[in-house]
PDB file of C-alpha atoms in Angstrom:
ATOM      1  CA  MET A1242      -5.544   4.209 -28.892  1.00 63.00           C
ATOM      2  CA  GLU A1243      -8.196   6.903 -28.972  1.00 80.00           C
ATOM      3  CA  TYR A1244      -9.491   6.314 -25.448  1.00 85.00           C
ATOM      4  CA  LEU A1245      -6.127   7.395 -24.018  1.00 86.00           C
ATOM      5  CA  LYS A1246      -6.756  10.876 -25.413  1.00 89.00           C
ATOM      6  CA  ILE A1247      -9.764  11.019 -23.101  1.00 88.00           C
ATOM      7  CA  ALA A1248      -7.877   9.344 -20.232  1.00 89.00           C
ATOM      8  CA  ASN A1249      -5.047  11.910 -20.406  1.00 91.00           C
ATOM      9  CA  SER A1250      -7.177  14.945 -21.245  1.00 92.00           C
ATOM     10  CA  LEU A1251      -7.094  18.224 -19.336  1.00 93.00           C
ATOM     11  CA  GLY A1252     -10.586  17.533 -18.043  1.00 92.00           C
ATOM     12  CA  MET A1253      -9.444  14.300 -16.413  1.00 92.00           C
ATOM     13  CA  TRP A1254      -6.515  16.068 -14.739  1.00 93.00           C
ATOM     14  CA  ILE A1255      -8.825  18.793 -13.412  1.00 94.00           C
ATOM     15  CA  SER A1256     -11.270  16.151 -12.129  1.00 91.00           C
ATOM     16  CA  CYS A1257      -8.595  14.108 -10.335  1.00 90.00           C
ATOM     17  CA  ILE A1258      -6.556  16.903  -8.744  1.00 93.00           C
ATOM     18  CA  PRO A1259      -9.107  17.743  -5.972  1.00 92.00           C
ATOM     19  CA  ALA A1260      -9.134  14.117  -4.806  1.00 89.00           C
ATOM     20  CA  VAL A1261      -5.348  14.035  -4.473  1.00 90.00           C
ATOM     21  CA  VAL A1262      -5.337  17.416  -2.715  1.00 93.00           C
ATOM     22  CA  LEU A1263      -7.852  15.983  -0.224  1.00 92.00           C
ATOM     23  CA  VAL A1264      -5.483  13.088   0.578  1.00 89.00           C
ATOM     24  CA  ILE A1265      -2.592  15.508   1.141  1.00 91.00           C
ATOM     25  CA  PHE A1266      -4.814  17.701   3.341  1.00 94.00           C
ATOM     26  CA  GLN A1267      -5.858  14.699   5.444  1.00 91.00           C
ATOM     27  CA  ALA A1268      -2.234  13.630   5.923  1.00 89.00           C
ATOM     28  CA  ALA A1269      -1.261  17.143   7.000  1.00 92.00           C
ATOM     29  CA  LEU A1270      -4.259  17.352   9.348  1.00 94.00           C
ATOM     30  CA  PHE A1271      -3.482  14.000  11.003  1.00 91.00           C
ATOM     31  CA  PHE A1272       0.178  14.997  11.420  1.00 90.00           C
ATOM     32  CA  LYS A1273      -0.799  18.324  13.009  1.00 92.00           C
ATOM     33  CA  LYS A1274      -3.274  16.662  15.381  1.00 92.00           C
ATOM     34  CA  ALA A1275      -0.758  13.992  16.365  1.00 89.00           C
ATOM     35  CA  TRP A1276       1.946  16.605  17.017  1.00 90.00           C
ATOM     36  CA  GLU A1277      -0.423  18.606  19.218  1.00 90.00           C
ATOM     37  CA  THR A1278      -1.718  15.562  21.117  1.00 90.00           C
ATOM     38  CA  GLY A1279       1.676  13.944  21.806  1.00 88.00           C
ATOM     39  CA  PRO A1280       2.778  16.235  24.683  1.00 88.00           C
ATOM     40  CA  LYS A1281      -0.679  15.930  26.264  1.00 89.00           C
ATOM     41  CA  ILE A1282      -0.289  12.150  26.656  1.00 87.00           C
ATOM     42  CA  GLY A1283       3.339  12.222  27.807  1.00 87.00           C
ATOM     43  CA  VAL A1284       5.199  11.781  24.523  1.00 86.00           C
ATOM     44  CA  THR A1285       8.318  13.940  24.325  1.00 88.00           C
ATOM     45  CA  GLU A1286       9.257  16.046  21.319  1.00 87.00           C
ATOM     46  CA  ALA A1287      12.366  13.907  20.786  1.00 88.00           C
ATOM     47  CA  GLN A1288      10.222  10.773  20.650  1.00 89.00           C
ATOM     48  CA  MET A1289       7.826  12.363  18.160  1.00 88.00           C
ATOM     49  CA  LYS A1290      10.691  13.455  15.917  1.00 88.00           C
ATOM     50  CA  GLU A1291      12.154   9.960  16.064  1.00 84.00           C
ATOM     51  CA  ALA A1292       8.773   8.428  15.194  1.00 84.00           C
ATOM     52  CA  ALA A1293       8.311  10.848  12.282  1.00 85.00           C
ATOM     53  CA  LYS A1294      11.784  10.075  10.955  1.00 83.00           C
ATOM     54  CA  SER A1295      11.308   6.319  11.260  1.00 80.00           C
ATOM     55  CA  SER A1296       7.900   6.510   9.575  1.00 82.00           C
ATOM     56  CA  PHE A1297       9.336   8.545   6.716  1.00 83.00           C
ATOM     57  CA  VAL A1298      12.145   6.056   6.125  1.00 78.00           C
ATOM     58  CA  ALA A1299       9.814   3.059   6.376  1.00 75.00           C
ATOM     59  CA  SER A1300       7.460   4.604   3.801  1.00 78.00           C
ATOM     60  CA  ILE A1301      10.153   4.855   1.106  1.00 77.00           C
ATOM     61  CA  GLY A1302      10.022   1.176   0.140  1.00 69.00           C
ATOM     62  CA  PRO A1303       6.221   0.892  -0.211  1.00 72.00           C
ATOM     63  CA  SER A1304       6.122   4.233  -2.069  1.00 77.00           C
ATOM     64  CA  LEU A1305       8.628   3.027  -4.652  1.00 74.00           C
ATOM     65  CA  VAL A1306       6.632  -0.174  -5.093  1.00 69.00           C
ATOM     66  CA  ILE A1307       3.559   1.942  -5.835  1.00 76.00           C
ATOM     67  CA  VAL A1308       5.516   4.089  -8.304  1.00 77.00           C
ATOM     68  CA  SER A1309       6.831   1.024 -10.138  1.00 71.00           C
ATOM     69  CA  GLY A1310       3.333  -0.467 -10.288  1.00 69.00           C
ATOM     70  CA  MET A1311       1.936   2.824 -11.505  1.00 78.00           C
ATOM     71  CA  VAL A1312       3.800   2.432 -14.805  1.00 77.00           C
ATOM     72  CA  SER A1313       1.555  -0.444 -15.887  1.00 74.00           C
ATOM     73  CA  LEU A1314      -1.545   1.404 -14.713  1.00 82.00           C
ATOM     74  CA  LEU A1315      -0.500   4.539 -16.620  1.00 84.00           C
ATOM     75  CA  ALA A1316      -0.390   2.609 -19.884  1.00 81.00           C
ATOM     76  CA  SER A1317      -3.866   1.185 -19.262  1.00 83.00           C
ATOM     77  CA  VAL A1318      -6.003   3.997 -17.827  1.00 88.00           C
ATOM     78  CA  GLY A1319      -3.887   7.121 -18.316  1.00 89.00           C
ATOM     79  CA  GLY A1320      -2.025   9.379 -15.933  1.00 89.00           C
ATOM     80  CA  PRO A1321      -4.802  11.260 -14.083  1.00 91.00           C
ATOM     81  CA  LEU A1322      -6.889   8.250 -13.059  1.00 91.00           C
ATOM     82  CA  ALA A1323      -3.810   6.165 -12.159  1.00 89.00           C
ATOM     83  CA  TRP A1324      -2.471   9.048 -10.040  1.00 88.00           C
ATOM     84  CA  MET A1325      -5.788   9.548  -8.267  1.00 89.00           C
ATOM     85  CA  ARG A1326      -6.505   5.858  -7.635  1.00 87.00           C
ATOM     86  CA  LEU A1327      -3.052   5.060  -6.255  1.00 84.00           C
ATOM     87  CA  ALA A1328      -3.156   8.194  -4.097  1.00 83.00           C
ATOM     88  CA  PHE A1329      -6.371   6.852  -2.568  1.00 80.00           C
ATOM     89  CA  ILE A1330      -5.774   3.091  -2.354  1.00 75.00           C
ATOM     90  CA  GLY A1331      -2.091   2.638  -3.177  1.00 69.00           C
ATOM     91  CA  SER A1332      -2.540  -0.933  -4.416  1.00 74.00           C
ATOM     92  CA  VAL A1333      -1.936  -1.717  -8.067  1.00 72.00           C
ATOM     93  CA  MET A1334      -2.828  -5.323  -7.155  1.00 73.00           C
ATOM     94  CA  TYR A1335      -6.424  -4.085  -6.746  1.00 82.00           C
ATOM     95  CA  GLU A1336      -6.592  -1.377  -9.399  1.00 85.00           C
ATOM     96  CA  LEU A1337      -5.308  -3.370 -12.386  1.00 81.00           C
ATOM     97  CA  PRO A1338      -7.602  -6.416 -11.931  1.00 83.00           C
ATOM     98  CA  ALA A1339     -10.569  -4.102 -11.303  1.00 87.00           C
ATOM     99  CA  ALA A1340      -9.865  -2.149 -14.491  1.00 88.00           C
ATOM    100  CA  ASP A1341      -9.267  -5.339 -16.462  1.00 86.00           C
ATOM    101  CA  ARG A1342     -12.556  -6.902 -15.363  1.00 87.00           C
ATOM    102  CA  ALA A1343     -14.428  -3.662 -16.042  1.00 90.00           C
ATOM    103  CA  ALA A1344     -12.996  -3.488 -19.573  1.00 89.00           C
ATOM    104  CA  THR A1345     -13.836  -7.155 -20.187  1.00 89.00           C
ATOM    105  CA  ALA A1346     -17.406  -6.595 -18.993  1.00 91.00           C
ATOM    106  CA  ALA A1347     -17.677  -3.779 -21.553  1.00 89.00           C
ATOM    107  CA  GLY A1348     -16.538  -6.141 -24.309  1.00 89.00           C
ATOM    108  CA  CYS A1349     -12.982  -4.767 -24.591  1.00 87.00           C
ATOM    109  CA  HIS A1350      -9.464  -5.675 -23.558  1.00 84.00           C
ATOM    110  CA  LEU A1351      -7.592  -3.296 -21.269  1.00 82.00           C
ATOM    111  CA  GLY A1352      -4.695  -1.453 -22.896  1.00 74.00           C
ATOM    112  CA  THR A1353      -5.399  -2.669 -26.433  1.00 77.00           C
ATOM    113  CA  ASP A1354      -6.683  -1.028 -29.623  1.00 81.00           C
ATOM    114  CA  ASP A1355     -10.235  -2.248 -29.064  1.00 82.00           C
ATOM    115  CA  MET A1356     -10.684  -0.162 -25.899  1.00 86.00           C
ATOM    116  CA  THR A1357     -13.367   2.513 -26.180  1.00 88.00           C
ATOM    117  CA  GLY A1358     -14.284   5.618 -24.228  1.00 88.00           C
ATOM    118  CA  GLU A1359     -17.267   3.770 -22.772  1.00 90.00           C
ATOM    119  CA  ALA A1360     -15.033   0.928 -21.579  1.00 90.00           C
ATOM    120  CA  PHE A1361     -12.658   3.444 -19.987  1.00 91.00           C
ATOM    121  CA  ALA A1362     -15.591   5.083 -18.185  1.00 92.00           C
ATOM    122  CA  ASN A1363     -16.630   1.644 -16.956  1.00 92.00           C
ATOM    123  CA  CYS A1364     -13.091   1.099 -15.625  1.00 91.00           C
ATOM    124  CA  ALA A1365     -13.188   4.408 -13.748  1.00 91.00           C
ATOM    125  CA  TRP A1366     -16.543   3.562 -12.140  1.00 92.00           C
ATOM    126  CA  ILE A1367     -15.568   0.017 -11.119  1.00 91.00           C
ATOM    127  CA  MET A1368     -12.163   1.032  -9.742  1.00 89.00           C
ATOM    128  CA  THR A1369     -13.873   3.673  -7.603  1.00 88.00           C
ATOM    129  CA  VAL A1370     -17.069   1.928  -6.490  1.00 89.00           C
ATOM    130  CA  CYS A1371     -15.658  -1.523  -5.702  1.00 86.00           C
ATOM    131  CA  CYS A1372     -13.392  -0.194  -2.945  1.00 83.00           C
ATOM    132  CA  LEU A1373     -16.240   1.500  -1.080  1.00 84.00           C
ATOM    133  CA  GLY A1374     -16.645  -1.568   1.141  1.00 83.00           C
ATOM    134  CA  TRP A1375     -13.366  -0.761   2.920  1.00 79.00           C
ATOM    135  CA  ILE A1376     -14.449   2.846   3.423  1.00 80.00           C
ATOM    136  CA  LEU A1377     -17.886   1.887   4.747  1.00 86.00           C
ATOM    137  CA  VAL A1378     -16.471  -0.672   7.193  1.00 85.00           C
ATOM    138  CA  SER A1379     -13.988   1.921   8.493  1.00 82.00           C
ATOM    139  CA  ALA A1380     -16.669   4.604   8.783  1.00 83.00           C
ATOM    140  CA  LEU A1381     -19.241   2.396  10.517  1.00 87.00           C
ATOM    141  CA  PHE A1382     -17.127   0.179  12.762  1.00 85.00           C
ATOM    142  CA  THR A1383     -13.861   1.960  13.650  1.00 81.00           C
ATOM    143  CA  ASP A1384     -15.307   3.454  16.845  1.00 79.00           C
ATOM    144  CA  LYS A1385     -16.557  -0.002  17.881  1.00 82.00           C
ATOM    145  CA  MET A1386     -13.249  -1.824  17.380  1.00 78.00           C
ATOM    146  CA  ASP A1387     -11.845  -0.803  20.762  1.00 76.00           C
ATOM    147  CA  ASP A1388     -14.873  -2.255  22.594  1.00 80.00           C
ATOM    148  CA  PHE A1389     -14.629  -5.424  20.508  1.00 77.00           C
ATOM    149  CA  ARG A1390     -10.913  -5.759  21.230  1.00 74.00           C
ATOM    150  CA  SER A1391     -11.492  -5.278  24.958  1.00 76.00           C
ATOM    151  CA  LYS A1392     -14.178  -8.003  24.993  1.00 79.00           C
ATOM    152  CA  VAL A1393     -11.965 -10.434  23.074  1.00 76.00           C
ATOM    153  CA  THR A1394      -8.925  -9.864  25.296  1.00 74.00           C
ATOM    154  CA  GLY A1395     -10.779  -9.390  28.572  1.00 76.00           C
ATOM    155  CA  GLY A1396      -9.025  -6.058  29.096  1.00 70.00           C
ATOM    156  CA  SER A1397      -5.587  -7.697  29.404  1.00 77.00           C
ATOM    157  CA  SER A1398      -2.816  -5.447  28.070  1.00 75.00           C
ATOM    158  CA  GLU A1399      -0.653  -8.505  27.268  1.00 81.00           C
ATOM    159  CA  ALA A1400      -3.478 -10.086  25.279  1.00 81.00           C
ATOM    160  CA  ILE A1401      -4.038  -6.831  23.385  1.00 78.00           C
ATOM    161  CA  VAL A1402      -0.356  -6.761  22.372  1.00 81.00           C
ATOM    162  CA  ALA A1403      -0.533 -10.406  21.276  1.00 84.00           C
ATOM    163  CA  LEU A1404      -3.771  -9.828  19.349  1.00 80.00           C
ATOM    164  CA  THR A1405      -2.381  -6.775  17.555  1.00 79.00           C
ATOM    165  CA  ALA A1406       0.880  -8.521  16.653  1.00 84.00           C
ATOM    166  CA  GLY A1407      -0.929 -11.675  15.571  1.00 87.00           C
ATOM    167  CA  GLY A1408      -3.359  -9.721  13.412  1.00 82.00           C
ATOM    168  CA  GLY A1409      -0.545  -7.914  11.623  1.00 80.00           C
ATOM    169  CA  MET A1410       1.469 -11.094  11.100  1.00 86.00           C
ATOM    170  CA  GLY A1411      -1.613 -12.933   9.862  1.00 87.00           C
ATOM    171  CA  GLY A1412      -2.511 -10.178   7.394  1.00 79.00           C
ATOM    172  CA  PHE A1413       0.971  -9.904   5.920  1.00 79.00           C
ATOM    173  CA  GLY A1414       1.419 -13.676   5.970  1.00 83.00           C
ATOM    174  CA  TYR A1415      -1.784 -14.124   3.995  1.00 81.00           C
ATOM    175  CA  MET A1416      -0.669 -11.619   1.345  1.00 74.00           C
ATOM    176  CA  VAL A1417       2.724 -13.314   0.988  1.00 79.00           C
ATOM    177  CA  CYS A1418       1.233 -16.804   0.725  1.00 80.00           C
ATOM    178  CA  GLN A1419      -1.437 -15.620  -1.711  1.00 71.00           C
ATOM    179  CA  ARG A1420       1.204 -14.438  -4.180  1.00 70.00           C
ATOM    180  CA  ALA A1421       4.075 -16.813  -3.556  1.00 73.00           C
ATOM    181  CA  MET A1422       2.574 -20.200  -2.649  1.00 71.00           C
ATOM    182  CA  TYR A1423       0.396 -21.890  -5.261  1.00 60.00           C
ATOM    183  CA  THR A1424      -0.178 -25.575  -5.869  1.00 51.00           C
ATOM    184  CA  SER A1425       0.976 -25.117  -9.449  1.00 51.00           C
ATOM    185  CA  TYR A1426       4.125 -22.991  -9.597  1.00 54.00           C
ATOM    186  CA  GLY A1427       4.878 -20.821 -12.595  1.00 60.00           C
ATOM    187  CA  PRO A1428       7.760 -18.421 -13.320  1.00 62.00           C
ATOM    188  CA  SER A1429       6.020 -15.441 -11.716  1.00 69.00           C
ATOM    189  CA  GLN A1430       5.141 -17.388  -8.560  1.00 77.00           C
ATOM    190  CA  ILE A1431       8.754 -18.556  -8.277  1.00 81.00           C
ATOM    191  CA  ALA A1432       9.945 -14.932  -8.507  1.00 83.00           C
ATOM    192  CA  ASN A1433       7.431 -13.931  -5.819  1.00 82.00           C
ATOM    193  CA  ALA A1434       8.583 -16.782  -3.578  1.00 85.00           C
ATOM    194  CA  VAL A1435      12.241 -15.798  -4.042  1.00 88.00           C
ATOM    195  CA  ALA A1436      11.426 -12.162  -3.191  1.00 87.00           C
ATOM    196  CA  ALA A1437       9.595 -13.222  -0.015  1.00 87.00           C
ATOM    197  CA  LEU A1438      12.386 -15.608   1.013  1.00 90.00           C
ATOM    198  CA  VAL A1439      15.165 -13.059   0.464  1.00 92.00           C
ATOM    199  CA  GLY A1440      13.184 -10.436   2.365  1.00 89.00           C
ATOM    200  CA  LEU A1441      12.718 -12.884   5.249  1.00 90.00           C
ATOM    201  CA  VAL A1442      16.417 -13.789   5.382  1.00 93.00           C
ATOM    202  CA  VAL A1443      17.526 -10.148   5.249  1.00 93.00           C
ATOM    203  CA  MET A1444      15.087  -9.165   8.016  1.00 90.00           C
ATOM    204  CA  TRP A1445      16.333 -12.070  10.152  1.00 93.00           C
ATOM    205  CA  PHE A1446      19.931 -10.888   9.747  1.00 93.00           C
ATOM    206  CA  MET A1447      18.932  -7.295  10.467  1.00 91.00           C
ATOM    207  CA  GLN A1448      17.016  -8.308  13.587  1.00 91.00           C
ATOM    208  CA  THR A1449      19.943 -10.399  14.823  1.00 93.00           C
ATOM    209  CA  TYR A1450      22.287  -7.482  14.198  1.00 92.00           C
ATOM    210  CA  ILE A1451      19.971  -5.103  16.081  1.00 90.00           C
ATOM    211  CA  GLN A1452      19.815  -7.438  19.099  1.00 90.00           C
ATOM    212  CA  LYS A1453      23.609  -7.600  19.257  1.00 90.00           C
ATOM    213  CA  THR A1454      24.472  -3.968  18.556  1.00 90.00           C
ATOM    214  CA  ASP A1455      21.262  -1.967  19.091  1.00 85.00           C
ATOM    215  CA  ALA A1456      22.202  -0.105  15.887  1.00 84.00           C
ATOM    216  CA  LYS A1457      19.921   2.851  15.323  1.00 78.00           C
ATOM    217  CA  TRP A1458      20.343   2.833  11.528  1.00 80.00           C
ATOM    218  CA  ALA A1459      19.328  -0.812  11.354  1.00 82.00           C
ATOM    219  CA  LYS A1460      16.109  -0.120  13.258  1.00 79.00           C
ATOM    220  CA  GLN A1461      15.214   2.712  10.894  1.00 71.00           C
ATOM    221  CA  PHE A1462      16.298   1.207   7.576  1.00 76.00           C
ATOM    222  CA  GLY A1463      15.987  -2.546   8.228  1.00 80.00           C
ATOM    223  CA  MET A1464      12.561  -3.055   6.701  1.00 76.00           C
ATOM    224  CA  THR A1465      13.322  -0.811   3.711  1.00 75.00           C
ATOM    225  CA  ILE A1466      16.585  -2.675   3.011  1.00 84.00           C
ATOM    226  CA  ALA A1467      14.797  -6.038   3.211  1.00 85.00           C
ATOM    227  CA  MET A1468      12.083  -4.833   0.829  1.00 80.00           C
ATOM    228  CA  PHE A1469      14.561  -3.520  -1.729  1.00 83.00           C
ATOM    229  CA  LEU A1470      16.737  -6.637  -1.687  1.00 89.00           C
ATOM    230  CA  GLY A1471      13.634  -8.819  -1.922  1.00 87.00           C
ATOM    231  CA  MET A1472      12.370  -6.847  -4.932  1.00 82.00           C
ATOM    232  CA  ILE A1473      15.759  -7.069  -6.641  1.00 88.00           C
ATOM    233  CA  ALA A1474      15.955 -10.818  -6.066  1.00 89.00           C
ATOM    234  CA  GLY A1475      12.415 -11.296  -7.363  1.00 86.00           C
ATOM    235  CA  ALA A1476      13.152  -9.181 -10.455  1.00 83.00           C
ATOM    236  CA  ILE A1477      16.183 -11.382 -11.241  1.00 88.00           C
ATOM    237  CA  PHE A1478      13.970 -14.482 -11.308  1.00 83.00           C
ATOM    238  CA  LEU A1479      11.158 -12.923 -13.353  1.00 78.00           C
ATOM    239  CA  PRO A1480      10.619 -14.623 -16.736  1.00 72.00           C
ATOM    240  CA  ARG A1481      12.173 -12.778 -19.653  1.00 68.00           C
TER     241      ARG A1481
END
């Protein structure tokens, strides 16, 4: 496929590297700022180290999911663009459909012999431009969210905790239901449902174990273990 020569060319690597470096720089900057601000607001160094360790462990599962999803994106749009897009967004569930629709709009089929350089360029534009809505909302409304939250909760700290927890549960619940609960079940939906169910059961056992023993390792690795076992169970039920 000739377009992959363009997609994996040196020029594409040179174009994508600065974007990834920017993401790494931002992560380092946020970490530095957080480490400097912690003592000023009463957070001890031990607590910050514990938070950093827990965050690192919790990020392993999602990172491996991104790596596994990157394989399919690599075959479709090449290494540089896949690397850059997943460094920015981290969601192959967005990138692949966006690239597929862009290729279809250009009269081609993603990852096949009829793909052209023009269709690949269309994929790159659509994958980049269509996610700008998230960036614009964050840029324009992040500083207003605290005022909005205070008005909704009336300044109650208990209501803020409930609102935050409910928002997170609602967001993750929607994503699970979207992929695992359809009116017409197929093999892939069954695998998704099995993965979600196994993850739920494992997390329930881990939470019960934590309540009884207060095990530190379970608090740090519980979510990662549930994610891995859920993925394994889902992979077993995937159609062959």
